[in-house]
GROMACS .gro file of C-alpha atoms in nm:
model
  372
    1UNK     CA    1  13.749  -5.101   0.458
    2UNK     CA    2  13.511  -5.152   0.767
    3UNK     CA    3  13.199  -5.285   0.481
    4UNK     CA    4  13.475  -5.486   0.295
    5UNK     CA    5  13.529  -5.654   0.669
    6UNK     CA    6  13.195  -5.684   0.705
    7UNK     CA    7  13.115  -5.858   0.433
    8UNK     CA    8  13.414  -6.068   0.388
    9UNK     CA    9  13.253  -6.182   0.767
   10UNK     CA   10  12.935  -6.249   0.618
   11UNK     CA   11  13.040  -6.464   0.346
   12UNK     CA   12  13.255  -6.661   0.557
   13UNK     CA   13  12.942  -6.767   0.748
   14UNK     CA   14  12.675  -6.815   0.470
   15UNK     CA   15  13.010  -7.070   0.332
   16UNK     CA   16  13.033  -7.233   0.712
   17UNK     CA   17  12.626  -7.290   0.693
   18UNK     CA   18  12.627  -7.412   0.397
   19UNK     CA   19  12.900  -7.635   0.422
   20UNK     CA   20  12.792  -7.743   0.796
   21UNK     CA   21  12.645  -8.174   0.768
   22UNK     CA   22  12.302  -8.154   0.863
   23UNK     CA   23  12.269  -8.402   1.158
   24UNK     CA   24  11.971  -8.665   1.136
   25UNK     CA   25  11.786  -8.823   1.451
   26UNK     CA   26  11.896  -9.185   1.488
   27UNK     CA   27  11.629  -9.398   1.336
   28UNK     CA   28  11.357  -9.509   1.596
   29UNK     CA   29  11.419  -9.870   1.679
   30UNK     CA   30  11.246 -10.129   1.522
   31UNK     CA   31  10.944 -10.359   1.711
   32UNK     CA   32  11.033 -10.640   1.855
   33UNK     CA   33  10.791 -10.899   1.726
   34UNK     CA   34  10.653 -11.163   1.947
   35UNK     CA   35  10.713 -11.528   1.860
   36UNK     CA   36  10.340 -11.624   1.782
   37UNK     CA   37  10.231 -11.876   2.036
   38UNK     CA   38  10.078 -12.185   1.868
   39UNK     CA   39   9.735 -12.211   1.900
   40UNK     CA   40   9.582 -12.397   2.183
   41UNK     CA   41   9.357 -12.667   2.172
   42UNK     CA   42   8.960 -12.633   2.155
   43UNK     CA   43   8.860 -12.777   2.518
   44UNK     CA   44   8.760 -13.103   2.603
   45UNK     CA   45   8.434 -13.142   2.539
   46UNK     CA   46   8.196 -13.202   2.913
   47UNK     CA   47   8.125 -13.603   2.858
   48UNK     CA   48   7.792 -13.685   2.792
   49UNK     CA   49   7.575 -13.945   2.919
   50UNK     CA   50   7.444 -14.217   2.659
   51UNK     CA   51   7.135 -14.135   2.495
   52UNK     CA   52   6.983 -14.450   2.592
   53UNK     CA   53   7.072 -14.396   2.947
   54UNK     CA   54   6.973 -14.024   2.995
   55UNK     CA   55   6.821 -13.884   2.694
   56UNK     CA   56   6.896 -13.489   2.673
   57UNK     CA   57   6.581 -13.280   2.766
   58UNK     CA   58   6.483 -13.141   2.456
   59UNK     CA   59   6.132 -13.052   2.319
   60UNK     CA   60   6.054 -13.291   2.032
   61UNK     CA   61   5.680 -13.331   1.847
   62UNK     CA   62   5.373 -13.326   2.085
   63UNK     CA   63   5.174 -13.640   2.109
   64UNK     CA   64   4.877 -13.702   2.317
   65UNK     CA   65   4.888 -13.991   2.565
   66UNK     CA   66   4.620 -14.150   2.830
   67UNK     CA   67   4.688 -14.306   3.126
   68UNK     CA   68   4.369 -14.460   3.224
   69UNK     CA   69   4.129 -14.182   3.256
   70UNK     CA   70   4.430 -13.931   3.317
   71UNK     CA   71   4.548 -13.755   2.970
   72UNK     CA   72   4.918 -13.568   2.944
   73UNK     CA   73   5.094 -13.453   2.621
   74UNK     CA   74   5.454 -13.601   2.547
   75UNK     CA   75   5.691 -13.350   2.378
   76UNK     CA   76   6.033 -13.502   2.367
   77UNK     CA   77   6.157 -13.597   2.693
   78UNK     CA   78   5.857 -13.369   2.873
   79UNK     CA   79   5.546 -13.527   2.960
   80UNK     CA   80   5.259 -13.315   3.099
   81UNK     CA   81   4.928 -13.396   3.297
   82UNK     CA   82   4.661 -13.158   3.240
   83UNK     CA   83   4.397 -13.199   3.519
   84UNK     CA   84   4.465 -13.187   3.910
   85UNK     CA   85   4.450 -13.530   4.127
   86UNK     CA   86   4.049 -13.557   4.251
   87UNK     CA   87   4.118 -13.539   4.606
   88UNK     CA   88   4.429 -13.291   4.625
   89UNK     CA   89   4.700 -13.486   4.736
   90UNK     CA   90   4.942 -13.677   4.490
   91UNK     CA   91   5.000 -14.002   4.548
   92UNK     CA   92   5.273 -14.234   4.431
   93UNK     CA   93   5.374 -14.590   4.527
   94UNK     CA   94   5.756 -14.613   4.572
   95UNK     CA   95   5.997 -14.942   4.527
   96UNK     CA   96   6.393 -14.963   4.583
   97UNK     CA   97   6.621 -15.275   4.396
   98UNK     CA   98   6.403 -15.546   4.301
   99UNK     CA   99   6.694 -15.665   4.184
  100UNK     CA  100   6.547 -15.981   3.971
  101UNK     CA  101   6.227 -16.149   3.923
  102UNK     CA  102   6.248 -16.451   4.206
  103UNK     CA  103   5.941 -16.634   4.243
  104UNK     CA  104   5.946 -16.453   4.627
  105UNK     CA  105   5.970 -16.120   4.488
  106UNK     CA  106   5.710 -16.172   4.185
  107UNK     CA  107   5.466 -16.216   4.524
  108UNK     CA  108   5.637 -15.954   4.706
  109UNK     CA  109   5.506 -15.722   4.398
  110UNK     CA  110   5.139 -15.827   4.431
  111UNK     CA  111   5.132 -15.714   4.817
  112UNK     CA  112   5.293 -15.384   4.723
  113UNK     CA  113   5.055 -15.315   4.450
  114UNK     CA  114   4.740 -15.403   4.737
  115UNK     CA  115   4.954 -15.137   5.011
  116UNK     CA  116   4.964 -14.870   4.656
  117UNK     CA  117   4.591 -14.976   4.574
  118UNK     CA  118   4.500 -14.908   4.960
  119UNK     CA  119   4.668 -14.574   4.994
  120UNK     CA  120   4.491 -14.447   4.674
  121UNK     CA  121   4.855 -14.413   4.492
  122UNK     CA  122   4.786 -14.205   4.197
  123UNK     CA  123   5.167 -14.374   3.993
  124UNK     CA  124   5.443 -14.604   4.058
  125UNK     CA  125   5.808 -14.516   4.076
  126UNK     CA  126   6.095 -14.742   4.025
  127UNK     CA  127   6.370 -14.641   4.148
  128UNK     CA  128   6.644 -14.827   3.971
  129UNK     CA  129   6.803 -15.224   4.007
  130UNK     CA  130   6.474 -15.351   3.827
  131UNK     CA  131   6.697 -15.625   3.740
  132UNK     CA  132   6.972 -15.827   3.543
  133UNK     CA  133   6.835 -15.977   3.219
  134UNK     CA  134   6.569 -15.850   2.993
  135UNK     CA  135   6.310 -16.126   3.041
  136UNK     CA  136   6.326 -16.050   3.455
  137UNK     CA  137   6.255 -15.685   3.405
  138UNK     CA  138   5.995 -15.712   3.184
  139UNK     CA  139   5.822 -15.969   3.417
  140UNK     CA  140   5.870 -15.705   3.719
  141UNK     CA  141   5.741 -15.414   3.520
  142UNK     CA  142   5.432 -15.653   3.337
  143UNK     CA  143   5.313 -15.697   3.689
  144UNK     CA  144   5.354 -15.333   3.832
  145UNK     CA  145   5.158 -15.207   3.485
  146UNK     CA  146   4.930 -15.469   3.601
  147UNK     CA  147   4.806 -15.169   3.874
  148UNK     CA  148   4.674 -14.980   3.566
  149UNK     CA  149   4.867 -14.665   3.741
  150UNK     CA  150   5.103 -14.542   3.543
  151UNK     CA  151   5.457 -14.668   3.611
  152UNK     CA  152   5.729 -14.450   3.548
  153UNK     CA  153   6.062 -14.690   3.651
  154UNK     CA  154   6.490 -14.511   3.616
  155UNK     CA  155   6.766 -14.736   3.541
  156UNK     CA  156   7.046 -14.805   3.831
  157UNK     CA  157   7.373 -14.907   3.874
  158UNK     CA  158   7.277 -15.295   3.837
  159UNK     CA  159   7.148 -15.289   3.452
  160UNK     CA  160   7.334 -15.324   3.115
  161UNK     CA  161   7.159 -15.056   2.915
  162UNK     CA  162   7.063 -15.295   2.626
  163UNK     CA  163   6.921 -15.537   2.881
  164UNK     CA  164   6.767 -15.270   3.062
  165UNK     CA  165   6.600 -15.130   2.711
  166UNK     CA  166   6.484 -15.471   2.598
  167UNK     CA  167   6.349 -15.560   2.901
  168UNK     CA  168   6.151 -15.250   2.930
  169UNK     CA  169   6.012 -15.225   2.594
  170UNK     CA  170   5.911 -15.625   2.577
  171UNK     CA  171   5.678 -15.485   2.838
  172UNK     CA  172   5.620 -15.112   2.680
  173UNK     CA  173   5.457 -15.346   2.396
  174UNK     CA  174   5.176 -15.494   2.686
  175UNK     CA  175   5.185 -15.221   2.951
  176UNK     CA  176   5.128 -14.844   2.752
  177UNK     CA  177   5.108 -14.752   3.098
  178UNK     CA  178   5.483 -14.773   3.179
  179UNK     CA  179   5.706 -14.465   3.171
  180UNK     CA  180   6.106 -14.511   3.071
  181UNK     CA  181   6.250 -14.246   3.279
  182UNK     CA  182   6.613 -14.238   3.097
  183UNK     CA  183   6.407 -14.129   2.769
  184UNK     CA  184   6.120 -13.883   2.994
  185UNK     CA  185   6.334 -13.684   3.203
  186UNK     CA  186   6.040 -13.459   3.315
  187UNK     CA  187   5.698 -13.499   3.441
  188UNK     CA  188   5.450 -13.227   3.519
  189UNK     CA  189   5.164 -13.303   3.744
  190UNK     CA  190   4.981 -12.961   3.850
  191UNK     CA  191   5.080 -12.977   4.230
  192UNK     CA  192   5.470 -13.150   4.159
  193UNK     CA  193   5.743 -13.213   3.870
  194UNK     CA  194   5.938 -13.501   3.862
  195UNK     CA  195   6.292 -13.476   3.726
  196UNK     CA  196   6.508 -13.808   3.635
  197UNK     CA  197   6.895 -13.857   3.700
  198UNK     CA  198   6.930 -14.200   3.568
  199UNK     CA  199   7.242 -14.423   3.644
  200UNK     CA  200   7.520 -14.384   3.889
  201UNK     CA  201   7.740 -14.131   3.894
  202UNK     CA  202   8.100 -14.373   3.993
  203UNK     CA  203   8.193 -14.637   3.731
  204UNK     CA  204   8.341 -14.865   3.971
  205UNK     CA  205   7.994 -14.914   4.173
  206UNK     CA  206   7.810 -15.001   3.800
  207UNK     CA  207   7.761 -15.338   3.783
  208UNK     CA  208   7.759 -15.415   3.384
  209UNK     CA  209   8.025 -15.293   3.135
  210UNK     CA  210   7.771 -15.113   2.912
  211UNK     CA  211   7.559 -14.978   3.244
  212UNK     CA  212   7.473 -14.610   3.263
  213UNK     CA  213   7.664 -14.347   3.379
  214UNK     CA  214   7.589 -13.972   3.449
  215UNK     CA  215   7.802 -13.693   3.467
  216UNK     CA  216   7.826 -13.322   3.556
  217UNK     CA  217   7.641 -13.214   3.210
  218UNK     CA  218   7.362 -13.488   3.308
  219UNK     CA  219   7.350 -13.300   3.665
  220UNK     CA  220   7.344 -12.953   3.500
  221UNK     CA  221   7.026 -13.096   3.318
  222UNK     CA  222   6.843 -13.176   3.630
  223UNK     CA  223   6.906 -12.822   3.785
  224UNK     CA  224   6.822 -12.620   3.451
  225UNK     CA  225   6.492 -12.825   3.446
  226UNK     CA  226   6.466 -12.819   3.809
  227UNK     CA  227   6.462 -12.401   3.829
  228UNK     CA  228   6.205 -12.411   3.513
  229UNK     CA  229   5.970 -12.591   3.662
  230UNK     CA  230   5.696 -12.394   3.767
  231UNK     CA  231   5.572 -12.669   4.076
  232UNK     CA  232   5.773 -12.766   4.336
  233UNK     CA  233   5.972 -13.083   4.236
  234UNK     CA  234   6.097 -13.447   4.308
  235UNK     CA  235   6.398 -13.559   4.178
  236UNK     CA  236   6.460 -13.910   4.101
  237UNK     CA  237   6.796 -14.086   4.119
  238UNK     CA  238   6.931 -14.419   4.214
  239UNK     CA  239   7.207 -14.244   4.389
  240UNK     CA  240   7.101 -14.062   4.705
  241UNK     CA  241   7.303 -13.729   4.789
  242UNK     CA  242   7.588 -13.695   4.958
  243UNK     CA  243   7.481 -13.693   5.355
  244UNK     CA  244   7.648 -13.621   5.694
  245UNK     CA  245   7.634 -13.873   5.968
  246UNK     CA  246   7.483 -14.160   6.041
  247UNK     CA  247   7.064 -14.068   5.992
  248UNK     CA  248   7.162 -13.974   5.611
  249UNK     CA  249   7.032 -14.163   5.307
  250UNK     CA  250   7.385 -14.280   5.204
  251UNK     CA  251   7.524 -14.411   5.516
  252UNK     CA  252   7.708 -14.744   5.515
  253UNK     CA  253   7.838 -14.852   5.877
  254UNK     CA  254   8.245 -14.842   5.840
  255UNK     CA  255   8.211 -14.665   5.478
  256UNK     CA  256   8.062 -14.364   5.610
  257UNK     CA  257   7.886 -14.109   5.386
  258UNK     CA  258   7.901 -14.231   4.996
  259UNK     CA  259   7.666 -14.035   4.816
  260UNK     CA  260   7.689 -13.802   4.519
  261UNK     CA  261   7.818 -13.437   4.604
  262UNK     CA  262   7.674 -13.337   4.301
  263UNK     CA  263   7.339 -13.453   4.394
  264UNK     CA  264   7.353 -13.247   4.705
  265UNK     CA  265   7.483 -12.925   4.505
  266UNK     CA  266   7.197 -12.939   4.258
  267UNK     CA  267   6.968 -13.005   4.494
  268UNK     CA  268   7.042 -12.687   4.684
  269UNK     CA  269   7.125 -12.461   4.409
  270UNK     CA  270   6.781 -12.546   4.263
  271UNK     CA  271   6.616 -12.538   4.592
  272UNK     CA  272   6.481 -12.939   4.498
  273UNK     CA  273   6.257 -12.964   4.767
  274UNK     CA  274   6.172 -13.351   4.744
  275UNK     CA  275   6.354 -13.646   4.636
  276UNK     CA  276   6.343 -14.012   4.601
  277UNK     CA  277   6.622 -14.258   4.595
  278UNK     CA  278   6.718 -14.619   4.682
  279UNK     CA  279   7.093 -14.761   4.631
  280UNK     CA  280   7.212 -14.805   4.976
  281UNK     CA  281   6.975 -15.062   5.104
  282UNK     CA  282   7.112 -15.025   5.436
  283UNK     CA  283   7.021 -14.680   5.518
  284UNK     CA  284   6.668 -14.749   5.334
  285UNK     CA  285   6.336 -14.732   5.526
  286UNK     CA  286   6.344 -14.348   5.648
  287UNK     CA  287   6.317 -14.031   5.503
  288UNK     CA  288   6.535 -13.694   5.626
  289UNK     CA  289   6.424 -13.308   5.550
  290UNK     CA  290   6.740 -13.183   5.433
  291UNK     CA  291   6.972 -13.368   5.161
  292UNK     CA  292   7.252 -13.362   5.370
  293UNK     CA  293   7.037 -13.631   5.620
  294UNK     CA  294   7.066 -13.437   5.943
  295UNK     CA  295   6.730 -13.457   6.096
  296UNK     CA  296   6.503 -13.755   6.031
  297UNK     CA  297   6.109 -13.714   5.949
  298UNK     CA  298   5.853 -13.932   6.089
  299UNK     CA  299   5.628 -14.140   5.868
  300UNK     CA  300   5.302 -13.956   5.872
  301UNK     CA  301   5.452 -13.620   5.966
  302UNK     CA  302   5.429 -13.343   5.655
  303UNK     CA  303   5.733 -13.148   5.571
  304UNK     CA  304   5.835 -12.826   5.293
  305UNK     CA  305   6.154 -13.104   5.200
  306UNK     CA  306   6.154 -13.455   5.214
  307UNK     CA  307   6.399 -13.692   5.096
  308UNK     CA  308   6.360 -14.059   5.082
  309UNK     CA  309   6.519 -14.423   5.070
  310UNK     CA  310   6.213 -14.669   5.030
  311UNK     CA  311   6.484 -14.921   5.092
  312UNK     CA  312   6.502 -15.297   4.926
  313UNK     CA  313   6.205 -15.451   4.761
  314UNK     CA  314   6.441 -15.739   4.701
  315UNK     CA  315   6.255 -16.029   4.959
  316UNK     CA  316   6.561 -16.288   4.837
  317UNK     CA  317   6.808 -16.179   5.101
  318UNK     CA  318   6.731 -15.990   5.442
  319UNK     CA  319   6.911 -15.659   5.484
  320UNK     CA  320   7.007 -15.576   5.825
  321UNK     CA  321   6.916 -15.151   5.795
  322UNK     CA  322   7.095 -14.894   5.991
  323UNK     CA  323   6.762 -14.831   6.208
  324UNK     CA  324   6.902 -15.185   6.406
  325UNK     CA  325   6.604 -15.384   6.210
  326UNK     CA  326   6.612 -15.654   5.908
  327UNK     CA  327   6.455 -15.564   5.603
  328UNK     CA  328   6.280 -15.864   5.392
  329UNK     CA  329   6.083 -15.648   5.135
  330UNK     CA  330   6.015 -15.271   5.181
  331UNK     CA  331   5.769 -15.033   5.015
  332UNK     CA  332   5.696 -14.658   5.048
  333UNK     CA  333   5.373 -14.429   4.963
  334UNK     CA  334   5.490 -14.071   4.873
  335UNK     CA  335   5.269 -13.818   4.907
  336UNK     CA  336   5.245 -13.436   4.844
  337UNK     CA  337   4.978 -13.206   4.913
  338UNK     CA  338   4.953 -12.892   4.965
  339UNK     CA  339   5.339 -12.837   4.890
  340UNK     CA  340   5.425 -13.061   5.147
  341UNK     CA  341   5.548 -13.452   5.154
  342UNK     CA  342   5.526 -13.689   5.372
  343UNK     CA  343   5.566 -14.073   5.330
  344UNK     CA  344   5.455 -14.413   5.448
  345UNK     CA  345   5.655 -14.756   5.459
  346UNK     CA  346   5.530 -15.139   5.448
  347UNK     CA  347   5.773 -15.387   5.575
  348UNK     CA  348   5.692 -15.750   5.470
  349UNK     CA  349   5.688 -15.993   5.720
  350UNK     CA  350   5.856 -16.356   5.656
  351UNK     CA  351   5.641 -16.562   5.447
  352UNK     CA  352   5.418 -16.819   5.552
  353UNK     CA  353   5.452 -17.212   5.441
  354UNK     CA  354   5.149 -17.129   5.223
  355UNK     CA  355   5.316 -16.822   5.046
  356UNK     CA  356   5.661 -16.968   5.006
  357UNK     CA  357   5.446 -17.267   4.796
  358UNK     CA  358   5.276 -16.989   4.617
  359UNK     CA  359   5.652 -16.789   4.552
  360UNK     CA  360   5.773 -17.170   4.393
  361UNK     CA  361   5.505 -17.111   4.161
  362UNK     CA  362   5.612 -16.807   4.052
  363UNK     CA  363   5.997 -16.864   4.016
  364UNK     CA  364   6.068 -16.751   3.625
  365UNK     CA  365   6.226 -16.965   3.312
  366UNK     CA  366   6.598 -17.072   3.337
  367UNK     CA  367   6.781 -16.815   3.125
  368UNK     CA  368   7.120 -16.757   2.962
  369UNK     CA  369   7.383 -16.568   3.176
  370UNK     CA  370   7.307 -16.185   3.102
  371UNK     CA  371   7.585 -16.041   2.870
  372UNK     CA  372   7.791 -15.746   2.983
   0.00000   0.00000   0.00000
């Protein structure tokens, strides 16, 4: 009876098991799937400034070019000069704004060139406001080429590019000896490297519709070139820097400090040690050691920086300067040697009787009314 028990017991369970619902995990929960954001759009592309203004500074073919008895090799917008300057120091005559091709200025040009000839300049640099209309820049630049130097010249913030181009290449076709510094935006000499940053960098202080403007990629140009170059090196801009106080290249009176921040970034995050530029005619005529303008240099005196505003070559209206003195036609000589600038100024006097007579003669064609 007991094994009858016993396995009455044991069926009873093997029935309960197998009649017992197996019990299944819950299912795992499904992903929640993220709405797919829409893509974005690509980023807007850095402007650019126009070719004809600053041409980008690419290597291009290699051509070999002469400059009176001083040969260099263009490649794109790079020119090089082979040979070292004879008596170790480089040499360069330097004008502000011309600003058009009076009969007063046309003679202002021939005593610069004698102050260039007399300092032994080795080039001529234009910094910018050559002029207006096409026929009064080429006049200008005929008559610098007319030095035999060669003349390297930037467009400012007072030329329409196609008057500005026209203008320069009328006189390209004379003068080989002139240098369009919106197309070369570097020149190697063996002691110095000049860079270009042509234009102005605020549209509201261009003068023309279709003038040149630069922009951050332009800048970025200028310091990649800038820490390549294997000399120390000059830049050359309309625009000066952005300064502080009233001994800096950019001071105006009441509208304090206007210069280009950028200008004063690149030129320390290069380590630019020289530069060269003209727009405010009022602080024009000195030279400072640091972009920022704090401490002035002495003509004469050699510095490791130097930074300077030749101030107006313009003779048609006197510009009262921030020195206290009126400026009626100014010139500088910059000079490196040895790694070190220093700089020299000529300050017209007012002409005589005889050479306002001579000036008449020199007054240019009536013209149209420049387009914009």
């Amino acid at each position: 009876m007991k094994s009858l028990r016993i396995a009455a017991m044991t069926a009873a369970l093997g029935f309960a098991a197998c009649t017992e619902k197996k019990v299944e995990p819950p299912p795992a929960p499904k992903p929640v799937e993220k709405p797919v954001p829409p893509p974005q759009p690509p980023p807007a592309a850095e402007p650019r400034a126009e070719k004809e203004c600053a041409a980008p500074i690419d290597p291009g073919p290699t051509t070999e070019v002469k400059f009176g008895e001083r040969a260099a090799k263009l490649s794109g917008a790079r020119l090089t000069f082979a040979d070292k300057d004879a008596d170790g120091a480089l040499t360069f005559g330097v004008l502000g704004p011309v600003n058009e091709d009076s009969g007063s200025n046309m003679l202002a040009l021939k005593k610069y060139l004698k102050f260039f000839s007399d300092e032994k300049d080795d080039a001529i640099i234009v910094t910018g406001d050559v002029g207006e209309v096409a026929g009064g820049i080429s006049r200008v630049l005929e008559e610098l080429a007319s030095s035999k130097l060669p003349v390297f010249v930037v467009i400012g913030n007072r030329e329409c590019r196609a008057e500005f181009t026209d203008g320069f290449d009328a006189a390209k076709a004379k003068a080989p000896n002139l240098i369009n510094l919106n197309q070369v935006r570097v020149v190697e000499f063996p002691e110095l490297t000049l860079v270009s940053l042509p234009g102005h960098h605020d549209p509201e202080y261009i003068n023309c519709k279709t003038g040149c403007q630069y922009f951050k990629s332009t800048v970025a140009e200028v310091v990649t070139a800038a820490k390549e170059a294997k000399t120390p090196v000059a830049l050359i801009a309309h625009g000066p820097p952005r300064g502080k106080g009233s001994l800096a290249l950019d001071f105006v009176g009441a509208g304090g400090n206007v210069g280009d921040e950028q200008i004063t970034k690149a030129i320390t995050d290069a380590k630019i040690a020289f530069g060269l530029f003209s727009n405010i005619k009022e602080a024009g005529g000195r030279a400072t050691s640091d972009a920022e303008g704090t401490t002035l240099v002495k003509e004469g005196d050699a510095s490791k920086s130097l930074f300077v505003n030749p101030g107006p070559a313009d003779t048609t209206t006197g510009w009262e300067l921030n020195d206290g003195t009126t400026a009626i036609g100014l010139a500088a000589v910059f000079r490196v040697k040895d790694g070190e600038g220093s700089y020299k100024l000529l300050r017209l006097k007012p002409a005589t009787a005889a050479e306002k007579a001579e000036a008449k003669k020199l007054d240019p064609p009536s013209r149209e009314q420049k387009a914009e």
